[in-house]
PDB file of C-alpha atoms in Angstrom:
ATOM      1  CA  UNK A  15     102.437 101.246-150.756  1.00 62.00           C
ATOM      2  CA  UNK A  16     104.323 104.538-150.539  1.00 67.00           C
ATOM      3  CA  UNK A  17     101.414 106.087-148.623  1.00 65.00           C
ATOM      4  CA  UNK A  18     101.532 103.280-146.065  1.00 72.00           C
ATOM      5  CA  UNK A  19     105.276 103.665-145.551  1.00 76.00           C
ATOM      6  CA  UNK A  20     104.928 107.428-145.264  1.00 77.00           C
ATOM      7  CA  UNK A  21     102.056 106.936-142.805  1.00 74.00           C
ATOM      8  CA  UNK A  22     104.156 104.685-140.586  1.00 76.00           C
ATOM      9  CA  UNK A  23     107.000 107.220-140.609  1.00 80.00           C
ATOM     10  CA  UNK A  24     104.554 110.054-139.882  1.00 76.00           C
ATOM     11  CA  UNK A  25     102.990 108.128-136.989  1.00 80.00           C
ATOM     12  CA  UNK A  26     106.403 107.632-135.388  1.00 79.00           C
ATOM     13  CA  UNK A  27     107.210 111.325-135.880  1.00 80.00           C
ATOM     14  CA  UNK A  28     103.936 112.437-134.298  1.00 77.00           C
ATOM     15  CA  UNK A  29     104.420 110.204-131.263  1.00 79.00           C
ATOM     16  CA  UNK A  30     108.137 110.861-130.758  1.00 78.00           C
ATOM     17  CA  UNK A  31     107.829 114.618-131.225  1.00 80.00           C
ATOM     18  CA  UNK A  32     104.970 114.761-128.719  1.00 73.00           C
ATOM     19  CA  UNK A  33     102.662 116.609-131.104  1.00 77.00           C
ATOM     20  CA  UNK A  34     100.230 118.461-128.837  1.00 84.00           C
ATOM     21  CA  UNK A  35      97.275 118.252-131.240  1.00 87.00           C
ATOM     22  CA  UNK A  36      97.651 114.500-131.664  1.00 87.00           C
ATOM     23  CA  UNK A  37      98.032 113.849-127.952  1.00 90.00           C
ATOM     24  CA  UNK A  38      95.000 116.032-127.223  1.00 93.00           C
ATOM     25  CA  UNK A  39      92.930 113.997-129.676  1.00 93.00           C
ATOM     26  CA  UNK A  40      94.297 110.771-128.168  1.00 93.00           C
ATOM     27  CA  UNK A  41      93.389 111.921-124.653  1.00 94.00           C
ATOM     28  CA  UNK A  42      89.843 112.858-125.686  1.00 95.00           C
ATOM     29  CA  UNK A  43      89.439 109.536-127.507  1.00 96.00           C
ATOM     30  CA  UNK A  44      90.435 107.610-124.391  1.00 95.00           C
ATOM     31  CA  UNK A  45      88.212 109.754-122.164  1.00 96.00           C
ATOM     32  CA  UNK A  46      85.106 109.466-124.342  1.00 96.00           C
ATOM     33  CA  UNK A  47      85.599 105.764-125.091  1.00 96.00           C
ATOM     34  CA  UNK A  48      86.453 104.913-121.486  1.00 95.00           C
ATOM     35  CA  UNK A  49      83.458 106.686-119.971  1.00 97.00           C
ATOM     36  CA  UNK A  50      81.076 105.355-122.635  1.00 97.00           C
ATOM     37  CA  UNK A  51      82.331 101.822-122.009  1.00 96.00           C
ATOM     38  CA  UNK A  52      81.936 102.236-118.250  1.00 96.00           C
ATOM     39  CA  UNK A  53      78.348 103.436-118.659  1.00 97.00           C
ATOM     40  CA  UNK A  54      77.446 100.629-121.065  1.00 96.00           C
ATOM     41  CA  UNK A  55      78.928  98.043-118.691  1.00 95.00           C
ATOM     42  CA  UNK A  56      77.231  99.552-115.629  1.00 95.00           C
ATOM     43  CA  UNK A  57      73.847  99.330-117.392  1.00 96.00           C
ATOM     44  CA  UNK A  58      74.370  96.379-119.722  1.00 95.00           C
ATOM     45  CA  UNK A  59      75.623  93.764-117.266  1.00 92.00           C
ATOM     46  CA  UNK A  60      72.681  94.203-114.828  1.00 92.00           C
ATOM     47  CA  UNK A  61      70.274  94.196-117.793  1.00 94.00           C
ATOM     48  CA  UNK A  62      71.764  90.956-119.102  1.00 92.00           C
ATOM     49  CA  UNK A  63      71.655  89.409-115.638  1.00 89.00           C
ATOM     50  CA  UNK A  64      68.017  90.458-115.183  1.00 90.00           C
ATOM     51  CA  UNK A  65      66.993  89.039-118.553  1.00 92.00           C
ATOM     52  CA  UNK A  66      68.775  85.777-117.794  1.00 87.00           C
ATOM     53  CA  UNK A  67      67.283  85.220-114.339  1.00 83.00           C
ATOM     54  CA  UNK A  68      63.797  86.705-114.508  1.00 84.00           C
ATOM     55  CA  UNK A  69      60.740  85.238-116.190  1.00 84.00           C
ATOM     56  CA  UNK A  70      58.101  87.745-117.228  1.00 87.00           C
ATOM     57  CA  UNK A  71      55.591  88.423-119.972  1.00 90.00           C
ATOM     58  CA  UNK A  72      57.306  89.812-123.074  1.00 87.00           C
ATOM     59  CA  UNK A  73      60.751  88.530-122.128  1.00 89.00           C
ATOM     60  CA  UNK A  74      61.401  87.097-125.586  1.00 92.00           C
ATOM     61  CA  UNK A  75      60.370  90.344-127.236  1.00 94.00           C
ATOM     62  CA  UNK A  76      62.681  92.397-125.008  1.00 93.00           C
ATOM     63  CA  UNK A  77      65.521  89.944-125.501  1.00 94.00           C
ATOM     64  CA  UNK A  78      65.069  90.091-129.269  1.00 94.00           C
ATOM     65  CA  UNK A  79      65.188  93.895-129.110  1.00 94.00           C
ATOM     66  CA  UNK A  80      68.451  93.749-127.166  1.00 94.00           C
ATOM     67  CA  UNK A  81      69.889  91.311-129.697  1.00 93.00           C
ATOM     68  CA  UNK A  82      68.641  93.511-132.530  1.00 94.00           C
ATOM     69  CA  UNK A  83      70.429  96.452-130.928  1.00 92.00           C
ATOM     70  CA  UNK A  84      73.772  94.698-131.443  1.00 92.00           C
ATOM     71  CA  UNK A  85      73.505  95.526-135.148  1.00 89.00           C
ATOM     72  CA  UNK A  86      71.906  98.936-134.766  1.00 88.00           C
ATOM     73  CA  UNK A  87      73.545 101.365-137.270  1.00 91.00           C
ATOM     74  CA  UNK A  88      75.505 104.027-135.321  1.00 92.00           C
ATOM     75  CA  UNK A  89      74.364 106.764-137.703  1.00 92.00           C
ATOM     76  CA  UNK A  90      70.756 105.991-136.790  1.00 94.00           C
ATOM     77  CA  UNK A  91      71.606 106.328-133.106  1.00 95.00           C
ATOM     78  CA  UNK A  92      73.434 109.569-133.851  1.00 94.00           C
ATOM     79  CA  UNK A  93      70.426 110.918-135.750  1.00 95.00           C
ATOM     80  CA  UNK A  94      67.967 110.090-132.972  1.00 94.00           C
ATOM     81  CA  UNK A  95      70.220 111.547-130.278  1.00 95.00           C
ATOM     82  CA  UNK A  96      70.727 114.663-132.400  1.00 94.00           C
ATOM     83  CA  UNK A  97      66.980 115.163-132.663  1.00 94.00           C
ATOM     84  CA  UNK A  98      66.763 115.060-128.879  1.00 94.00           C
ATOM     85  CA  UNK A  99      69.724 117.390-128.341  1.00 94.00           C
ATOM     86  CA  UNK A 100      69.029 120.038-130.973  1.00 90.00           C
ATOM     87  CA  UNK A 101      68.005 123.441-129.649  1.00 86.00           C
ATOM     88  CA  UNK A 102      64.311 122.727-130.213  1.00 86.00           C
ATOM     89  CA  UNK A 103      64.520 119.089-129.120  1.00 86.00           C
ATOM     90  CA  UNK A 104      63.314 117.692-125.770  1.00 91.00           C
ATOM     91  CA  UNK A 105      66.814 118.049-124.277  1.00 90.00           C
ATOM     92  CA  UNK A 106      67.840 121.178-126.157  1.00 86.00           C
ATOM     93  CA  UNK A 107      67.935 123.354-123.048  1.00 90.00           C
ATOM     94  CA  UNK A 108      70.909 121.393-121.729  1.00 90.00           C
ATOM     95  CA  UNK A 109      73.127 122.616-124.616  1.00 91.00           C
ATOM     96  CA  UNK A 110      74.771 119.217-125.020  1.00 93.00           C
ATOM     97  CA  UNK A 111      74.976 119.193-128.805  1.00 94.00           C
ATOM     98  CA  UNK A 112      78.559 119.184-130.126  1.00 94.00           C
ATOM     99  CA  UNK A 113      80.049 118.346-126.747  1.00 95.00           C
ATOM    100  CA  UNK A 114      82.018 115.339-125.469  1.00 96.00           C
ATOM    101  CA  UNK A 115      79.052 114.562-123.207  1.00 95.00           C
ATOM    102  CA  UNK A 116      76.831 114.015-126.239  1.00 95.00           C
ATOM    103  CA  UNK A 117      79.465 111.718-127.743  1.00 96.00           C
ATOM    104  CA  UNK A 118      79.757 109.695-124.544  1.00 97.00           C
ATOM    105  CA  UNK A 119      75.993 109.359-124.263  1.00 95.00           C
ATOM    106  CA  UNK A 120      75.645 108.284-127.908  1.00 96.00           C
ATOM    107  CA  UNK A 121      78.481 105.761-127.800  1.00 96.00           C
ATOM    108  CA  UNK A 122      77.148 104.276-124.574  1.00 97.00           C
ATOM    109  CA  UNK A 123      73.790 103.700-126.300  1.00 96.00           C
ATOM    110  CA  UNK A 124      75.555 101.979-129.199  1.00 96.00           C
ATOM    111  CA  UNK A 125      77.537  99.643-126.921  1.00 96.00           C
ATOM    112  CA  UNK A 126      74.781  98.941-124.388  1.00 96.00           C
ATOM    113  CA  UNK A 127      72.953  96.239-126.414  1.00 96.00           C
ATOM    114  CA  UNK A 128      76.254  94.487-127.166  1.00 96.00           C
ATOM    115  CA  UNK A 129      77.259  94.333-123.506  1.00 96.00           C
ATOM    116  CA  UNK A 130      73.752  93.326-122.408  1.00 96.00           C
ATOM    117  CA  UNK A 131      73.344  90.600-125.030  1.00 95.00           C
ATOM    118  CA  UNK A 132      76.769  89.049-124.420  1.00 95.00           C
ATOM    119  CA  UNK A 133      76.239  89.275-120.649  1.00 93.00           C
ATOM    120  CA  UNK A 134      72.915  87.483-121.080  1.00 93.00           C
ATOM    121  CA  UNK A 135      74.648  84.747-123.077  1.00 92.00           C
ATOM    122  CA  UNK A 136      77.399  84.454-120.458  1.00 91.00           C
ATOM    123  CA  UNK A 137      74.894  83.968-117.631  1.00 88.00           C
ATOM    124  CA  UNK A 138      72.784  81.518-119.639  1.00 87.00           C
ATOM    125  CA  UNK A 139      75.878  79.423-120.365  1.00 85.00           C
ATOM    126  CA  UNK A 140      76.053  78.532-116.648  1.00 82.00           C
ATOM    127  CA  UNK A 141      74.174  75.521-115.334  1.00 71.00           C
ATOM    128  CA  UNK A 142      70.647  76.878-114.613  1.00 67.00           C
ATOM    129  CA  UNK A 143      70.450  74.735-111.484  1.00 71.00           C
ATOM    130  CA  UNK A 144      73.407  76.524-109.888  1.00 75.00           C
ATOM    131  CA  UNK A 145      71.389  79.502-108.671  1.00 72.00           C
ATOM    132  CA  UNK A 146      68.759  77.260-107.090  1.00 72.00           C
ATOM    133  CA  UNK A 147      71.491  75.253-105.379  1.00 77.00           C
ATOM    134  CA  UNK A 148      73.012  78.436-103.977  1.00 76.00           C
ATOM    135  CA  UNK A 149      69.630  79.627-102.708  1.00 71.00           C
ATOM    136  CA  UNK A 150      68.903  76.234-101.163  1.00 76.00           C
ATOM    137  CA  UNK A 151      72.226  76.427 -99.329  1.00 79.00           C
ATOM    138  CA  UNK A 152      71.153  79.650 -97.618  1.00 74.00           C
ATOM    139  CA  UNK A 153      72.529  82.305 -99.972  1.00 76.00           C
ATOM    140  CA  UNK A 154      70.462  85.452-100.397  1.00 77.00           C
ATOM    141  CA  UNK A 155      69.322  86.399-103.931  1.00 76.00           C
ATOM    142  CA  UNK A 156      72.000  89.110-104.049  1.00 79.00           C
ATOM    143  CA  UNK A 157      74.699  86.673-102.955  1.00 81.00           C
ATOM    144  CA  UNK A 158      73.539  84.104-105.496  1.00 79.00           C
ATOM    145  CA  UNK A 159      73.559  86.687-108.270  1.00 78.00           C
ATOM    146  CA  UNK A 160      77.045  87.852-107.318  1.00 82.00           C
ATOM    147  CA  UNK A 161      78.345  84.279-107.370  1.00 80.00           C
ATOM    148  CA  UNK A 162      76.786  83.791-110.807  1.00 81.00           C
ATOM    149  CA  UNK A 163      78.561  86.928-112.028  1.00 81.00           C
ATOM    150  CA  UNK A 164      81.866  85.585-110.714  1.00 81.00           C
ATOM    151  CA  UNK A 165      81.205  82.246-112.396  1.00 82.00           C
ATOM    152  CA  UNK A 166      80.471  83.966-115.722  1.00 84.00           C
ATOM    153  CA  UNK A 167      83.291  86.497-115.488  1.00 85.00           C
ATOM    154  CA  UNK A 168      85.109  85.182-118.575  1.00 86.00           C
ATOM    155  CA  UNK A 169      82.068  85.784-120.748  1.00 88.00           C
ATOM    156  CA  UNK A 170      81.373  89.102-119.058  1.00 91.00           C
ATOM    157  CA  UNK A 171      84.914  90.270-119.760  1.00 90.00           C
ATOM    158  CA  UNK A 172      84.360  89.328-123.408  1.00 91.00           C
ATOM    159  CA  UNK A 173      81.275  91.554-123.332  1.00 94.00           C
ATOM    160  CA  UNK A 174      83.365  94.459-122.039  1.00 94.00           C
ATOM    161  CA  UNK A 175      85.985  93.910-124.752  1.00 93.00           C
ATOM    162  CA  UNK A 176      83.326  93.777-127.476  1.00 94.00           C
ATOM    163  CA  UNK A 177      81.637  96.923-126.170  1.00 95.00           C
ATOM    164  CA  UNK A 178      84.904  98.849-126.028  1.00 95.00           C
ATOM    165  CA  UNK A 179      85.877  97.662-129.498  1.00 94.00           C
ATOM    166  CA  UNK A 180      82.596  98.924-130.932  1.00 93.00           C
ATOM    167  CA  UNK A 181      82.930 102.273-129.181  1.00 95.00           C
ATOM    168  CA  UNK A 182      86.530 103.163-130.012  1.00 94.00           C
ATOM    169  CA  UNK A 183      85.996 102.359-133.701  1.00 92.00           C
ATOM    170  CA  UNK A 184      82.759 104.354-134.031  1.00 91.00           C
ATOM    171  CA  UNK A 185      82.826 107.422-136.280  1.00 92.00           C
ATOM    172  CA  UNK A 186      79.442 108.273-137.856  1.00 90.00           C
ATOM    173  CA  UNK A 187      77.466 109.009-134.702  1.00 93.00           C
ATOM    174  CA  UNK A 188      80.426 110.834-133.147  1.00 93.00           C
ATOM    175  CA  UNK A 189      80.566 113.245-136.061  1.00 93.00           C
ATOM    176  CA  UNK A 190      76.818 113.804-135.984  1.00 93.00           C
ATOM    177  CA  UNK A 191      76.584 114.712-132.296  1.00 95.00           C
ATOM    178  CA  UNK A 192      80.144 115.959-131.784  1.00 94.00           C
ATOM    179  CA  UNK A 193      80.804 117.891-134.951  1.00 91.00           C
ATOM    180  CA  UNK A 194      84.544 117.043-135.083  1.00 93.00           C
ATOM    181  CA  UNK A 195      85.487 120.392-133.539  1.00 92.00           C
ATOM    182  CA  UNK A 196      89.225 120.869-133.066  1.00 90.00           C
ATOM    183  CA  UNK A 197      90.204 120.944-129.408  1.00 89.00           C
ATOM    184  CA  UNK A 198      86.678 120.083-128.270  1.00 93.00           C
ATOM    185  CA  UNK A 199      85.127 117.014-129.887  1.00 95.00           C
ATOM    186  CA  UNK A 200      87.706 115.745-132.369  1.00 95.00           C
ATOM    187  CA  UNK A 201      88.673 112.124-131.712  1.00 95.00           C
ATOM    188  CA  UNK A 202      90.945 109.802-133.650  1.00 94.00           C
ATOM    189  CA  UNK A 203      88.249 108.282-135.858  1.00 95.00           C
ATOM    190  CA  UNK A 204      86.760 111.632-136.887  1.00 94.00           C
ATOM    191  CA  UNK A 205      90.265 113.032-137.449  1.00 94.00           C
ATOM    192  CA  UNK A 206      90.944 110.166-139.872  1.00 93.00           C
ATOM    193  CA  UNK A 207      87.817 110.962-141.877  1.00 93.00           C
ATOM    194  CA  UNK A 208      88.752 114.650-141.982  1.00 93.00           C
ATOM    195  CA  UNK A 209      92.302 113.989-143.205  1.00 90.00           C
ATOM    196  CA  UNK A 210      91.061 111.602-145.898  1.00 89.00           C
ATOM    197  CA  UNK A 211      88.611 114.268-147.049  1.00 91.00           C
ATOM    198  CA  UNK A 212      91.499 116.735-147.302  1.00 90.00           C
ATOM    199  CA  UNK A 213      93.597 114.254-149.272  1.00 87.00           C
ATOM    200  CA  UNK A 214      96.239 113.921-146.535  1.00 86.00           C
ATOM    201  CA  UNK A 215      96.469 110.160-146.793  1.00 86.00           C
ATOM    202  CA  UNK A 216      99.833 109.924-145.051  1.00 84.00           C
ATOM    203  CA  UNK A 217      98.472 111.723-141.977  1.00 86.00           C
ATOM    204  CA  UNK A 218      95.259 109.670-142.119  1.00 87.00           C
ATOM    205  CA  UNK A 219      97.277 106.448-142.160  1.00 88.00           C
ATOM    206  CA  UNK A 220      99.454 107.738-139.324  1.00 90.00           C
ATOM    207  CA  UNK A 221      96.413 108.515-137.159  1.00 90.00           C
ATOM    208  CA  UNK A 222      94.912 105.141-138.078  1.00 90.00           C
ATOM    209  CA  UNK A 223      98.050 103.374-136.869  1.00 91.00           C
ATOM    210  CA  UNK A 224      97.941 105.337-133.608  1.00 91.00           C
ATOM    211  CA  UNK A 225      94.284 104.377-133.161  1.00 94.00           C
ATOM    212  CA  UNK A 226      95.068 100.704-133.812  1.00 93.00           C
ATOM    213  CA  UNK A 227      97.969 100.837-131.353  1.00 93.00           C
ATOM    214  CA  UNK A 228      95.783 102.329-128.607  1.00 93.00           C
ATOM    215  CA  UNK A 229      92.909  99.923-129.260  1.00 93.00           C
ATOM    216  CA  UNK A 230      95.188  96.902-129.294  1.00 94.00           C
ATOM    217  CA  UNK A 231      96.997  97.975-126.108  1.00 94.00           C
ATOM    218  CA  UNK A 232      93.757  98.350-124.168  1.00 93.00           C
ATOM    219  CA  UNK A 233      92.239  95.143-125.530  1.00 92.00           C
ATOM    220  CA  UNK A 234      95.463  93.293-124.733  1.00 92.00           C
ATOM    221  CA  UNK A 235      95.241  94.599-121.161  1.00 90.00           C
ATOM    222  CA  UNK A 236      91.632  93.430-120.878  1.00 88.00           C
ATOM    223  CA  UNK A 237      92.589  90.068-122.383  1.00 86.00           C
ATOM    224  CA  UNK A 238      95.344  89.642-119.806  1.00 86.00           C
ATOM    225  CA  UNK A 239      92.788  90.314-117.082  1.00 81.00           C
ATOM    226  CA  UNK A 240      90.512  87.763-118.698  1.00 72.00           C
ATOM    227  CA  UNK A 241      93.203  85.096-118.665  1.00 72.00           C
ATOM    228  CA  UNK A 242      94.144  85.985-115.095  1.00 69.00           C
ATOM    229  CA  UNK A 243      90.523  85.368-114.117  1.00 55.00           C
ATOM    230  CA  UNK A 244      90.590  82.058-116.004  1.00 54.00           C
ATOM    231  CA  UNK A 245      93.680  80.919-114.107  1.00 55.00           C
ATOM    232  CA  UNK A 246      91.832  81.525-110.842  1.00 55.00           C
ATOM    233  CA  UNK A 247      89.024  79.153-111.765  1.00 51.00           C
TER     234      UNK A 247
END
């Protein structure tokens, strides 16, 4: 209990004092998580829409792989990406190992199946006859698809929230491809693991509280947007 109280006090001190190291880690966390979420949404939503609207051979197999990816262990993703990014790997010449770019790429892979699967479910929850009605009324396929996206926007926003939540809480893959280098690839989750390893439980709790505060603030913002969309229905 004393560690928790000390952690709360330490978190307030770090934020009020404007600790440069903490704010640098916070900024990198937001940058990596934000860009990874944007990439996963940009790829996952179209993938979910395509799977929902297209019929093709092997669709069930591909859909099952996307659903399977929702529970893919992050450390496995980190290992595979590391093998590609190591000096003698296929992408070794790009020197991306232990960089924020590698972390963004890895986290986007982790969140992509979540966003795609939930987007697929959101589109499938709409009356399947709606798209045919829109097409019969003269809408182009692109217009019909866009209207379906607008109709499913509540579920799609839930997909974004779930993807972001998975990304900002990820630690194993980030350490594997980022290395937890101070001032370069250290984010809040990896900083927590480091402080626990050093026995600085008060600092670890303080950083954890800061991480929870940031995650909740962003998810609350996304939730407000979600409810605003609902009120427009």
